[in-house]
Amino acid sequence: MMQIASSTCLFKPVGDWYLSCVVYVLVLSTIHALPITQNLIKFPTLLFSFILTLSLSLSLQKTEKMGGEGNQAAEGTVAEKVLADFDPLKKKPKRNKYAFACAILASMTSVLLGYDIGVMSGAAIYIQRQWKLSDFKIGLLMGSLNIYSLLGSAAAGRTSDWIGRRYTIVLAGAIFFVGALLMGFATNYAFLMVGRFVAGVGVGYALMVAPVYTAEVSPASSRGFLTSFPEVFINAGILLGYVSNYGFSKLRLNLGWRFMLGIGAVPSIFVGLVILAMPESPRWLVMQGRLGDAKRVLDRTSDSKEESELRLSDIKEAAGIPQECNDDFVSVPRSRHSHGEGVWKELLLRPSPAVRRILLAGVGIHFFQQSSGIDAVVLFSPRIFEKAGITNDNEKLLATVAVGFVKTMFILVATFFLDRLGRRPLLLSSVGGMIFSLAMLGTSLTIIDHTHHKLMWAVVLSILMVLSYVAFFSIGMGPITWVYSSEIFPLRLRAQGCSFGVAVNRVTSGVISTMFLPLSDAITTGGAFYLFAGIAIVAWIFFFTFLPETQGRTLEQMDDLFGEFRWRESNNKKSNNNNNNNKEEINDNVDGNGQIQLGATTGNTVFHAQT
């Protein structure tokens, strides 16, 4: 059997090369399918995709060749996996297609945020051109959505407890529908900001409730994979927004941007209709005393009858319902509902040393994710390409389509490799690549600013570095921020801790988006990216010295991990993973890869809001 395991390991590098080649071929075929006639856009995209897929393969092979004790442990894990595969009594459960479909439908609400971010990057060009707006007003228009979304997220918890998760998602689509129409029919800047406010509240609702619903519906075996769907759909929405910009840019000045913004009402209608076909969250049903309905939903979304009964038992215990109560309708003790006052005191006013480190780590990773400039690149990519020397509107918008495509492709790569390579290696590699990309982008833009004639190599380098930056962000910094912050907070503090991190994330994003254009005017666009590179360097140092590896850790180990963490010990990430008894006790909170999942412990949980 060990021979079988060894041969399986030998084929892994070949599989990694094969996957990388497939990714590259997909990039190649898609770029050639786009109506891009300028080699200026094609060349850097193709070259960049080849370099990144090649480096991915090399890093994966390097991981496979790591020797010593870690390699022996990996070989033993493979042998155990092979034995489990041949054991007829321990078959891996098939993926629950019903839960899979529910997760996809719920996560589609994240398209609303992504579309609004992507479409505004192009619409702002024509809005500013028609109404002669200042850069500060355009920045306020772009960044205000993130601040407004906090209001929706704050209200979504109580709303979802009141009317249910499913109807809250429908409400989010309806609010965004109204906001999109208001923006499309806006007659002046103030009217447009009102529409932006309404759309932002709808986005906040969607950001809050969709991940919670997905986590509550998903079976334990696939919860980690399914809860990553909102991240993928946000990036898909950004790409759709970029494509919409290009498609409507050929209309008249006073019509093009209205169609760009107004067409956002269409996906909200679709989302609102398909959500009605989904079941209600089993946890919400139990909290309403509807045990019969909850049991039927759990039977359809669980991998086995035993898991369905276990999930129902856990939910009943959390709700304060005695286990012997099995009627279809029961009364729920209201005394068990907590508003979290004691939790906030433990989290902010009197934290233990371990909780203080966890809070700093959670807030820090959220702050650095946005302060390193990702929203500046996503929202103002047409302006950046204009500074680089691309003055034609069609070429600028086509270049932004390439940005959205690369960002979406590499978030898919991160989704599949996050649990395999670990958090710290991906995060540190991602931020290192971002530092290089930001520094080179700042250099190329500075050279262009100080040159009176067009330098083709500098233009190509600028485009290539923008693509490089969003790709490095997507393979690490983007998704890991949400995974890491949901893992490190203990169960009793997780809802409020994640909420606090999301608030910091959105406020920082709003400030960066609002101030990017005035900052660029003050210190040049190249200087702004030098500043972002400096912030990314501080982020890398913070992550390296302060964030331990959490892969494979159980919930009970988090306090000890952060209480005793030293960065020199972080490489031995599996040294304390031999306590198998604890794993069985919290199986419902840990997925198959040992990733701690965010259960909706309260109605105020905020989980996911990444650009």
Coordinates of C-alpha atoms in Angstrom, one line a residue:
M1 CA 0.0 0.0 0.0
M2 CA 2.9 2.4 0.7
Q3 CA 4.1 1.6 -2.8
I4 CA 0.7 2.7 -4.2
A5 CA 0.9 5.9 -2.1
S6 CA 4.4 6.7 -3.4
S7 CA 3.4 6.2 -7.0
T8 CA 0.4 8.6 -6.4
C9 CA 2.8 11.2 -5.1
L10 CA 5.0 10.8 -8.3
F11 CA 2.0 11.7 -10.5
K12 CA 1.1 14.9 -8.6
P13 CA 3.7 17.2 -10.3
V14 CA 2.5 15.9 -13.7
G15 CA -1.1 16.8 -12.7
D16 CA 0.0 20.2 -11.6
W17 CA 1.7 20.9 -14.9
Y18 CA -1.4 19.6 -16.7
L19 CA -3.7 21.9 -14.7
S20 CA -1.4 24.9 -15.3
C21 CA -1.4 24.2 -19.1
V22 CA -5.2 24.0 -19.0
V23 CA -5.4 27.4 -17.3
Y24 CA -3.0 28.9 -19.8
V25 CA -4.9 27.5 -22.8
L26 CA -8.2 28.9 -21.4
V27 CA -6.5 32.3 -21.0
L28 CA -5.1 32.1 -24.5
S29 CA -8.3 31.1 -26.2
T30 CA -10.4 33.7 -24.3
I31 CA -8.1 36.6 -25.1
H32 CA -8.0 35.6 -28.8
A33 CA -11.8 35.4 -28.8
L34 CA -12.1 39.0 -27.6
P35 CA -12.3 41.7 -30.3
I36 CA -8.9 43.1 -29.4
T37 CA -7.1 44.3 -32.5
Q38 CA -4.2 45.9 -30.7
N39 CA -1.2 43.7 -29.8
L40 CA -0.6 46.2 -27.1
I41 CA -3.3 44.6 -25.0
K42 CA -2.9 41.0 -26.2
F43 CA 0.9 40.7 -25.6
P44 CA 1.1 41.6 -21.9
T45 CA -2.0 39.5 -21.1
L46 CA -0.7 36.4 -22.8
L47 CA 2.9 36.8 -21.5
F48 CA 1.7 37.4 -17.9
S49 CA -0.7 34.4 -18.0
F50 CA 2.2 32.2 -19.1
I51 CA 4.6 33.4 -16.5
L52 CA 2.0 33.0 -13.7
T53 CA 1.0 29.5 -14.7
L54 CA 4.6 28.5 -15.0
S55 CA 5.4 29.9 -11.5
L56 CA 2.4 28.1 -10.1
S57 CA 3.6 24.8 -11.4
L58 CA 7.1 25.3 -10.1
S59 CA 5.8 26.3 -6.6
L60 CA 3.6 23.2 -6.5
Q61 CA 6.5 20.9 -7.5
K62 CA 8.7 22.6 -4.9
T63 CA 6.0 21.8 -2.3
E64 CA 6.0 18.2 -3.3
K65 CA 9.8 17.8 -3.1
M66 CA 10.1 19.1 0.5
G67 CA 11.8 16.4 2.3
G68 CA 12.4 15.3 5.9
E69 CA 9.7 14.7 8.5
G70 CA 7.1 16.8 6.6
N71 CA 7.5 14.6 3.6
Q72 CA 7.1 11.4 5.6
A73 CA 4.0 12.8 7.2
A74 CA 2.6 13.7 3.8
E75 CA 3.4 10.2 2.5
G76 CA 1.6 8.7 5.5
T77 CA -1.4 11.0 4.9
V78 CA -1.5 9.8 1.3
A79 CA -1.3 6.2 2.4
E80 CA -4.2 6.7 4.8
K81 CA -6.2 8.3 2.0
V82 CA -5.5 5.4 -0.4
L83 CA -6.5 2.9 2.3
A84 CA -9.7 4.9 3.0
D85 CA -10.5 4.9 -0.8
F86 CA -10.2 1.1 -0.9
D87 CA -12.2 0.5 2.2
P88 CA -15.8 -0.2 1.2
L89 CA -17.1 0.8 4.6
K90 CA -15.6 4.3 4.4
K91 CA -16.6 5.7 1.0
K92 CA -16.3 9.4 0.5
P93 CA -19.8 11.0 0.3
K94 CA -20.9 12.3 -3.0
R95 CA -21.3 16.1 -3.3
N96 CA -24.8 17.0 -2.3
K97 CA -26.2 18.5 -5.5
Y98 CA -29.1 20.2 -3.8
A99 CA -26.9 22.0 -1.3
F100 CA -24.6 22.9 -4.2
A101 CA -27.4 24.5 -6.1
C102 CA -28.6 26.4 -3.1
A103 CA -25.1 27.7 -2.4
I104 CA -24.8 28.9 -6.0
L105 CA -28.2 30.6 -6.0
A106 CA -27.5 32.4 -2.7
S107 CA -24.0 33.4 -3.7
M108 CA -25.3 35.0 -6.9
T109 CA -26.3 38.0 -4.8
S110 CA -22.6 38.8 -4.6
V111 CA -22.8 39.6 -8.3
L112 CA -24.6 42.8 -7.4
L113 CA -21.6 44.2 -5.5
G114 CA -19.1 43.1 -8.1
Y115 CA -21.2 44.5 -11.0
D116 CA -21.6 47.9 -9.2
I117 CA -17.9 48.1 -8.6
G118 CA -16.9 47.1 -12.2
V119 CA -19.5 49.2 -14.0
M120 CA -18.8 52.4 -12.1
S121 CA -15.2 52.4 -13.2
G122 CA -16.3 53.0 -16.8
A123 CA -19.5 55.0 -16.1
A124 CA -17.6 57.5 -14.1
I125 CA -15.7 58.6 -17.2
Y126 CA -18.8 59.7 -19.0
I127 CA -20.5 61.0 -15.9
Q128 CA -17.6 63.3 -15.3
R129 CA -17.4 64.3 -18.9
Q130 CA -21.2 65.2 -19.1
W131 CA -21.6 67.0 -15.8
K132 CA -18.0 68.5 -15.5
L133 CA -17.5 67.0 -12.1
S134 CA -14.3 67.4 -10.0
D135 CA -12.1 64.5 -9.2
F136 CA -13.2 64.7 -5.5
K137 CA -16.9 64.3 -6.4
I138 CA -16.1 61.3 -8.7
G139 CA -14.0 59.8 -5.9
L140 CA -16.9 60.3 -3.4
L141 CA -19.3 58.7 -5.9
M142 CA -17.0 55.7 -6.2
G143 CA -16.1 55.2 -2.6
S144 CA -19.5 56.0 -1.0
L145 CA -20.9 52.6 -1.8
N146 CA -18.6 50.9 0.7
I147 CA -19.8 53.2 3.5
Y148 CA -23.4 52.9 2.6
S149 CA -23.2 49.1 2.6
L150 CA -22.3 49.1 6.3
L151 CA -25.9 50.3 7.0
G152 CA -27.4 47.4 5.1
S153 CA -25.1 44.9 6.7
A154 CA -25.9 46.3 10.2
A155 CA -29.7 46.0 9.5
A156 CA -29.5 42.7 7.7
G157 CA -28.9 40.6 10.9
R158 CA -32.1 41.6 12.6
T159 CA -34.0 41.6 9.3
S160 CA -33.0 38.0 8.5
D161 CA -34.0 36.9 12.0
W162 CA -37.3 38.5 11.5
I163 CA -38.4 37.5 8.0
G164 CA -35.9 34.7 7.3
R165 CA -32.7 34.4 5.3
R166 CA -34.4 33.7 2.0
Y167 CA -36.7 36.7 2.0
T168 CA -33.9 38.9 3.2
I169 CA -32.0 38.0 0.0
V170 CA -35.1 38.9 -2.0
L171 CA -35.3 42.2 -0.1
A172 CA -31.6 42.9 -1.0
G173 CA -32.3 42.3 -4.7
A174 CA -35.4 44.6 -4.5
I175 CA -33.4 47.4 -2.8
F176 CA -30.6 47.2 -5.3
F177 CA -33.2 47.1 -8.2
V178 CA -34.6 50.5 -7.0
G179 CA -31.1 51.9 -6.6
A180 CA -30.0 50.9 -10.1
L181 CA -33.1 52.5 -11.6
L182 CA -32.5 55.7 -9.6
M183 CA -28.9 55.9 -10.8
G184 CA -29.9 55.2 -14.4
F185 CA -32.6 58.0 -14.4
A186 CA -30.5 60.5 -12.4
T187 CA -30.8 64.1 -13.6
N188 CA -28.0 65.6 -11.5
Y189 CA -25.2 64.6 -9.1
A190 CA -27.4 64.7 -5.9
F191 CA -30.0 62.4 -7.5
L192 CA -27.2 60.1 -8.5
M193 CA -25.8 60.0 -5.0
V194 CA -29.3 59.1 -3.7
G195 CA -29.4 56.1 -6.0
R196 CA -25.9 55.2 -4.9
F197 CA -27.1 55.2 -1.3
V198 CA -30.1 53.0 -2.0
A199 CA -27.9 50.5 -4.0
G200 CA -25.3 50.5 -1.3
V201 CA -27.9 49.5 1.3
G202 CA -29.0 46.6 -0.9
V203 CA -25.4 45.5 -1.4
G204 CA -24.9 45.5 2.4
Y205 CA -27.9 43.3 2.8
A206 CA -26.6 40.8 0.2
L207 CA -23.1 40.8 1.6
M208 CA -24.3 39.9 5.1
V209 CA -27.0 37.3 4.5
A210 CA -25.8 35.3 1.5
P211 CA -22.7 33.8 3.2
V212 CA -24.7 33.1 6.4
Y213 CA -27.3 31.2 4.4
T214 CA -24.7 29.2 2.5
A215 CA -22.9 28.2 5.7
E216 CA -26.2 27.2 7.4
V217 CA -27.4 25.1 4.4
S218 CA -24.1 23.4 3.4
P219 CA -23.2 20.0 4.7
A220 CA -19.9 19.7 6.7
S221 CA -18.1 17.8 4.0
S222 CA -18.3 20.6 1.5
R223 CA -18.9 23.7 3.6
G224 CA -15.4 25.2 3.0
F225 CA -15.7 24.9 -0.8
L226 CA -19.3 26.2 -0.9
T227 CA -18.7 29.2 1.3
S228 CA -16.0 30.4 -1.1
F229 CA -18.6 30.9 -3.8
P230 CA -19.5 34.6 -2.9
E231 CA -15.8 35.5 -3.6
V232 CA -16.0 34.0 -7.0
F233 CA -19.3 35.7 -7.9
I234 CA -18.0 39.1 -6.8
N235 CA -15.2 38.8 -9.3
A236 CA -17.6 37.5 -11.9
G237 CA -19.7 40.6 -11.3
I238 CA -16.7 42.9 -11.7
L239 CA -16.0 41.3 -15.1
L240 CA -19.6 41.7 -16.1
G241 CA -19.4 45.4 -15.2
Y242 CA -16.3 45.9 -17.3
V243 CA -18.0 44.1 -20.3
S244 CA -21.1 46.3 -19.8
N245 CA -18.9 49.4 -19.9
Y246 CA -17.4 48.4 -23.2
G247 CA -20.8 47.3 -24.7
F248 CA -22.6 50.6 -23.9
S249 CA -19.7 53.0 -24.5
K250 CA -20.6 53.4 -28.1
L251 CA -23.9 55.1 -27.3
R252 CA -24.4 58.8 -27.0
L253 CA -22.8 60.5 -24.0
N254 CA -26.0 61.1 -22.1
L255 CA -27.3 57.6 -22.7
G256 CA -24.3 55.2 -22.4
W257 CA -23.6 55.6 -18.7
R258 CA -27.3 55.5 -17.9
F259 CA -27.6 52.1 -19.5
M260 CA -24.4 50.9 -17.8
L261 CA -25.9 51.7 -14.4
G262 CA -29.6 50.9 -15.1
I263 CA -28.9 47.5 -16.6
G264 CA -27.8 46.5 -13.1
A265 CA -31.5 46.1 -12.2
V266 CA -31.7 43.0 -14.5
P267 CA -29.5 40.7 -12.4
S268 CA -31.3 41.8 -9.2
I269 CA -34.7 40.8 -10.7
F270 CA -33.2 37.4 -11.7
V271 CA -31.7 36.9 -8.3
G272 CA -35.0 37.8 -6.5
L273 CA -36.9 35.3 -8.6
V274 CA -34.6 32.3 -8.3
I275 CA -34.2 32.8 -4.6
L276 CA -37.8 32.0 -4.2
A277 CA -37.1 28.4 -5.4
M278 CA -34.6 27.9 -2.5
P279 CA -35.6 26.4 0.9
E280 CA -35.4 28.5 4.0
S281 CA -32.3 28.1 6.3
P282 CA -32.8 25.2 8.7
R283 CA -31.3 27.2 11.5
W284 CA -33.8 29.9 11.1
L285 CA -36.6 27.4 10.9
V286 CA -35.5 25.9 14.2
M287 CA -35.3 29.3 15.8
Q288 CA -39.0 29.8 14.8
G289 CA -39.9 26.4 16.3
R290 CA -40.6 24.8 12.9
L291 CA -38.7 21.5 13.5
G292 CA -40.6 19.6 10.9
D293 CA -39.7 22.0 8.1
A294 CA -36.1 22.2 9.3
K295 CA -35.8 18.4 9.3
R296 CA -37.0 18.2 5.7
V297 CA -34.5 20.8 4.6
L298 CA -31.6 19.1 6.5
D299 CA -32.5 15.7 5.0
R300 CA -32.1 17.2 1.5
T301 CA -28.9 19.2 2.2
S302 CA -27.0 16.6 4.3
D303 CA -24.8 13.8 3.0
S304 CA -26.5 11.2 5.1
K305 CA -29.4 10.6 7.4
E306 CA -27.0 10.5 10.4
E307 CA -25.5 13.8 9.5
S308 CA -29.0 15.4 9.2
E309 CA -29.9 14.2 12.7
L310 CA -26.6 15.4 14.1
R311 CA -27.0 18.9 12.6
L312 CA -30.6 19.1 13.9
S313 CA -29.4 18.1 17.3
D314 CA -26.7 20.8 17.3
I315 CA -29.1 23.5 16.2
K316 CA -31.7 22.5 18.8
E317 CA -29.0 22.7 21.5
A318 CA -28.0 26.1 20.4
A319 CA -31.6 27.3 20.3
G320 CA -32.3 25.9 23.8
I321 CA -34.8 23.3 22.6
P322 CA -34.7 20.0 24.6
Q323 CA -33.5 17.0 22.5
E324 CA -36.6 15.0 23.3
C325 CA -38.8 17.6 21.6
N326 CA -39.5 16.2 18.1
D327 CA -42.9 17.8 17.3
D328 CA -43.3 19.7 14.0
F329 CA -43.9 22.9 15.9
V330 CA -42.4 23.8 19.3
S331 CA -41.9 26.9 21.4
V332 CA -38.4 28.4 21.5
P333 CA -37.1 29.8 24.8
R334 CA -36.5 33.5 24.2
S335 CA -34.1 33.7 27.2
R336 CA -31.5 32.1 25.1
H337 CA -31.3 34.9 22.6
S338 CA -28.2 37.0 23.3
H339 CA -27.4 40.5 22.0
G340 CA -23.7 40.1 22.6
E341 CA -23.0 42.8 25.2
G342 CA -20.7 40.5 27.2
V343 CA -18.9 39.4 24.0
W344 CA -18.1 43.0 23.0
K345 CA -16.7 43.7 26.5
E346 CA -14.5 40.6 26.2
L347 CA -13.4 41.5 22.7
L348 CA -12.7 45.2 23.1
L349 CA -12.6 46.3 26.7
R350 CA -11.1 43.4 28.7
P351 CA -9.5 41.0 26.2
S352 CA -7.1 38.3 27.2
P353 CA -3.6 38.4 25.6
A354 CA -4.6 35.7 23.1
V355 CA -7.9 37.5 22.2
R356 CA -6.0 40.8 21.9
R357 CA -3.6 39.2 19.4
I358 CA -6.5 37.6 17.5
L359 CA -8.3 40.9 17.3
L360 CA -5.2 42.7 16.0
A361 CA -4.6 39.9 13.5
G362 CA -8.2 40.0 12.3
V363 CA -8.4 43.8 12.0
G364 CA -4.9 44.1 10.6
I365 CA -5.4 41.7 7.7
H366 CA -8.7 43.5 6.8
F367 CA -7.0 46.9 7.0
F368 CA -4.0 45.9 4.9
Q369 CA -6.1 44.2 2.3
Q370 CA -7.8 47.4 1.3
S371 CA -5.1 49.9 2.2
S372 CA -2.7 48.2 -0.3
G373 CA -4.8 49.8 -3.1
I374 CA -6.9 47.0 -4.7
D375 CA -10.1 49.2 -5.0
A376 CA -8.0 52.0 -6.5
V377 CA -6.9 49.6 -9.3
V378 CA -10.3 48.0 -9.8
L379 CA -12.3 51.2 -9.7
F380 CA -9.9 53.5 -11.5
S381 CA -8.2 51.2 -14.0
P382 CA -9.4 53.3 -17.0
R383 CA -7.8 56.3 -15.4
I384 CA -4.6 54.4 -14.8
F385 CA -4.4 53.2 -18.4
E386 CA -5.0 56.7 -19.5
K387 CA -2.0 57.9 -17.5
A388 CA -0.1 55.1 -19.1
G389 CA -0.7 56.5 -22.5
I390 CA -3.9 54.7 -23.7
T391 CA -6.2 57.6 -24.6
N392 CA -8.8 55.9 -26.8
D393 CA -11.9 55.0 -24.7
N394 CA -12.5 51.6 -26.4
E395 CA -8.9 50.6 -25.7
K396 CA -9.1 51.7 -22.1
L397 CA -12.3 49.7 -21.5
L398 CA -10.9 46.7 -23.3
A399 CA -7.9 46.8 -21.0
T400 CA -10.2 46.9 -18.0
V401 CA -12.0 43.7 -19.4
A402 CA -8.6 42.0 -19.4
V403 CA -8.1 43.1 -15.7
G404 CA -11.5 41.6 -14.8
F405 CA -10.7 38.4 -16.6
V406 CA -7.3 37.9 -15.0
K407 CA -8.8 38.7 -11.5
T408 CA -11.6 36.1 -12.0
M409 CA -9.3 33.4 -13.4
F410 CA -6.9 33.6 -10.5
I411 CA -9.5 33.7 -7.8
L412 CA -10.5 30.3 -9.1
V413 CA -6.9 29.1 -8.7
A414 CA -6.9 30.3 -5.1
T415 CA -10.2 28.5 -4.4
F416 CA -8.8 25.1 -5.3
F417 CA -5.2 25.5 -3.8
L418 CA -5.9 27.4 -0.6
D419 CA -6.2 24.4 1.6
R420 CA -3.4 22.5 -0.1
L421 CA -0.6 25.0 0.2
G422 CA -1.6 26.7 3.5
R423 CA -2.5 30.2 4.5
R424 CA 0.9 31.8 5.3
P425 CA 2.8 30.6 2.1
L426 CA 0.1 31.9 -0.2
L427 CA -0.4 35.1 1.8
L428 CA 3.3 36.0 1.9
S429 CA 3.9 35.1 -1.7
S430 CA 0.8 37.1 -2.7
V431 CA 1.9 40.2 -0.9
G432 CA 5.4 39.9 -2.1
G433 CA 4.2 39.8 -5.7
M434 CA 1.9 42.8 -5.0
I435 CA 4.9 44.8 -3.7
F436 CA 6.9 44.1 -6.8
S437 CA 3.9 44.9 -9.1
L438 CA 3.1 48.1 -7.3
A439 CA 6.7 49.3 -7.3
M440 CA 7.1 48.5 -11.0
L441 CA 3.8 50.2 -11.9
G442 CA 4.8 53.3 -10.0
T443 CA 8.2 53.3 -11.8
S444 CA 6.6 52.9 -15.2
L445 CA 4.0 55.6 -14.6
T446 CA 6.6 58.0 -13.2
I447 CA 8.8 57.5 -16.3
I448 CA 5.8 58.1 -18.6
D449 CA 5.0 61.4 -16.7
H450 CA 8.5 62.7 -17.1
T451 CA 8.8 61.8 -20.8
H452 CA 7.5 64.0 -23.6
H453 CA 7.1 61.2 -26.2
K454 CA 5.4 57.9 -25.9
L455 CA 7.5 55.0 -24.6
M456 CA 5.9 51.7 -25.8
W457 CA 7.9 49.6 -23.4
A458 CA 6.7 51.7 -20.5
V459 CA 3.1 51.4 -21.6
V460 CA 3.3 47.7 -22.0
L461 CA 5.0 47.4 -18.5
S462 CA 2.2 49.4 -16.9
I463 CA -0.5 47.2 -18.4
L464 CA 1.5 44.1 -17.4
M465 CA 2.0 45.3 -13.8
V466 CA -1.7 46.1 -13.4
L467 CA -2.6 42.5 -14.5
S468 CA 0.2 41.1 -12.3
Y469 CA -1.1 43.1 -9.3
V470 CA -4.7 41.9 -9.5
A471 CA -3.5 38.3 -10.1
F472 CA -1.2 38.2 -7.1
F473 CA -4.0 39.8 -5.0
S474 CA -6.5 37.2 -6.1
I475 CA -4.3 34.1 -5.3
G476 CA -3.7 35.2 -1.7
M477 CA -4.5 38.5 -0.2
G478 CA -8.1 38.6 -1.5
P479 CA -9.6 35.2 -0.4
I480 CA -7.2 34.5 2.6
T481 CA -8.4 37.7 4.4
W482 CA -11.9 36.2 4.8
V483 CA -10.8 32.7 5.4
Y484 CA -8.2 33.7 8.1
S485 CA -10.4 36.1 9.9
S486 CA -13.3 33.5 10.1
E487 CA -10.9 30.9 11.5
I488 CA -9.0 32.7 14.2
F489 CA -11.9 34.1 16.3
P490 CA -13.2 31.6 18.9
L491 CA -16.8 30.5 18.6
R492 CA -18.0 32.8 21.3
L493 CA -16.4 35.9 19.7
R494 CA -16.7 34.9 16.0
A495 CA -19.8 36.8 15.0
Q496 CA -18.8 40.1 16.5
G497 CA -15.1 39.7 15.6
C498 CA -15.9 39.1 12.0
S499 CA -18.4 42.1 12.0
F500 CA -15.7 44.4 13.4
G501 CA -13.2 43.2 10.7
V502 CA -15.7 43.8 7.9
A503 CA -16.4 47.3 9.2
V504 CA -12.7 48.1 9.1
N505 CA -12.5 46.6 5.6
R506 CA -15.4 48.6 4.2
V507 CA -14.4 51.9 5.8
T508 CA -10.8 51.6 4.6
S509 CA -12.0 50.7 1.1
G510 CA -14.3 53.8 1.1
V511 CA -11.4 56.1 2.2
I512 CA -9.0 54.7 -0.4
S513 CA -11.6 54.9 -3.2
T514 CA -12.6 58.5 -2.3
M515 CA -9.1 59.9 -1.9
F516 CA -7.3 58.1 -4.8
L517 CA -7.9 60.8 -7.4
P518 CA -7.0 63.8 -5.1
L519 CA -4.0 61.8 -3.9
S520 CA -2.9 61.2 -7.5
D521 CA -3.2 64.9 -8.2
A522 CA -1.1 65.7 -5.2
I523 CA 1.8 63.2 -5.5
T524 CA 1.2 61.9 -9.1
T525 CA -0.4 58.5 -10.0
G526 CA 3.1 56.9 -9.9
G527 CA 3.7 58.3 -6.4
A528 CA 0.3 57.0 -5.2
F529 CA 1.4 53.4 -6.2
Y530 CA 4.7 53.9 -4.5
L531 CA 2.7 54.7 -1.4
F532 CA 0.6 51.6 -1.8
A533 CA 3.9 49.6 -2.3
G534 CA 5.2 51.0 1.0
I535 CA 2.0 50.0 2.8
A536 CA 2.2 46.5 1.3
I537 CA 5.8 46.2 2.6
V538 CA 4.5 47.0 6.1
A539 CA 1.7 44.4 5.5
W540 CA 4.2 41.7 4.6
I541 CA 6.3 42.4 7.7
F542 CA 3.1 42.3 9.9
F543 CA 1.9 39.1 8.3
F544 CA 5.4 37.4 8.6
T545 CA 5.9 38.3 12.3
F546 CA 2.3 38.3 13.6
L547 CA 0.2 35.8 11.8
P548 CA 0.7 32.1 12.5
E549 CA -0.4 29.3 10.2
T550 CA -3.9 28.2 11.0
Q551 CA -4.3 25.3 8.5
G552 CA -5.2 22.1 10.3
R553 CA -5.8 23.8 13.7
T554 CA -8.9 23.1 15.7
L555 CA -11.1 25.8 17.3
E556 CA -9.8 24.9 20.8
Q557 CA -6.2 25.5 19.7
M558 CA -6.7 29.1 18.6
D559 CA -6.3 30.7 22.0
D560 CA -3.1 28.6 22.7
L561 CA -1.8 29.3 19.1
F562 CA -2.1 33.1 19.5
G563 CA -1.1 33.1 23.1
E564 CA 2.2 31.3 22.6
F565 CA 2.9 32.2 18.9
R566 CA 6.5 32.9 17.9
W567 CA 7.2 33.5 14.2
R568 CA 10.1 31.0 14.2
E569 CA 7.6 28.3 15.1
S570 CA 5.2 29.0 12.3
N571 CA 6.9 26.7 9.8
N572 CA 6.1 23.7 12.0
K573 CA 2.4 24.3 11.3
K574 CA 1.3 20.8 12.0
S575 CA 3.2 20.2 15.2
N576 CA 0.1 20.3 17.4
N577 CA -2.3 18.5 15.2
N578 CA -2.2 15.0 16.8
N579 CA -5.2 15.5 19.1
N580 CA -7.7 13.5 17.2
N581 CA -10.2 13.4 20.0
N582 CA -10.9 17.2 19.8
K583 CA -11.5 16.8 16.0
E584 CA -14.3 14.5 16.5
E585 CA -16.0 16.7 19.0
I586 CA -16.2 19.7 16.6
N587 CA -16.7 17.9 13.3
D588 CA -19.5 20.2 12.4
N589 CA -17.4 23.3 12.7
V590 CA -14.4 21.9 10.8
D591 CA -14.4 20.9 7.1
G592 CA -12.5 18.0 5.6
N593 CA -9.3 20.0 5.3
G594 CA -9.4 21.2 8.9
Q595 CA -10.6 24.6 8.0
I596 CA -12.7 26.3 10.7
Q597 CA -16.0 27.3 9.2
L598 CA -18.2 30.3 10.1
G599 CA -21.4 29.1 11.6
A600 CA -24.0 31.8 11.9
T601 CA -24.0 31.9 15.7
T602 CA -26.0 35.1 15.8
G603 CA -28.2 36.9 13.4
N604 CA -25.6 39.7 13.2
T605 CA -22.9 37.7 11.6
V606 CA -21.1 39.5 8.8
F607 CA -18.8 37.1 6.9
H608 CA -17.8 38.2 3.4
A609 CA -17.3 41.4 1.6
Q610 CA -14.2 41.2 -0.6
T611 CA -13.7 43.1 -3.8

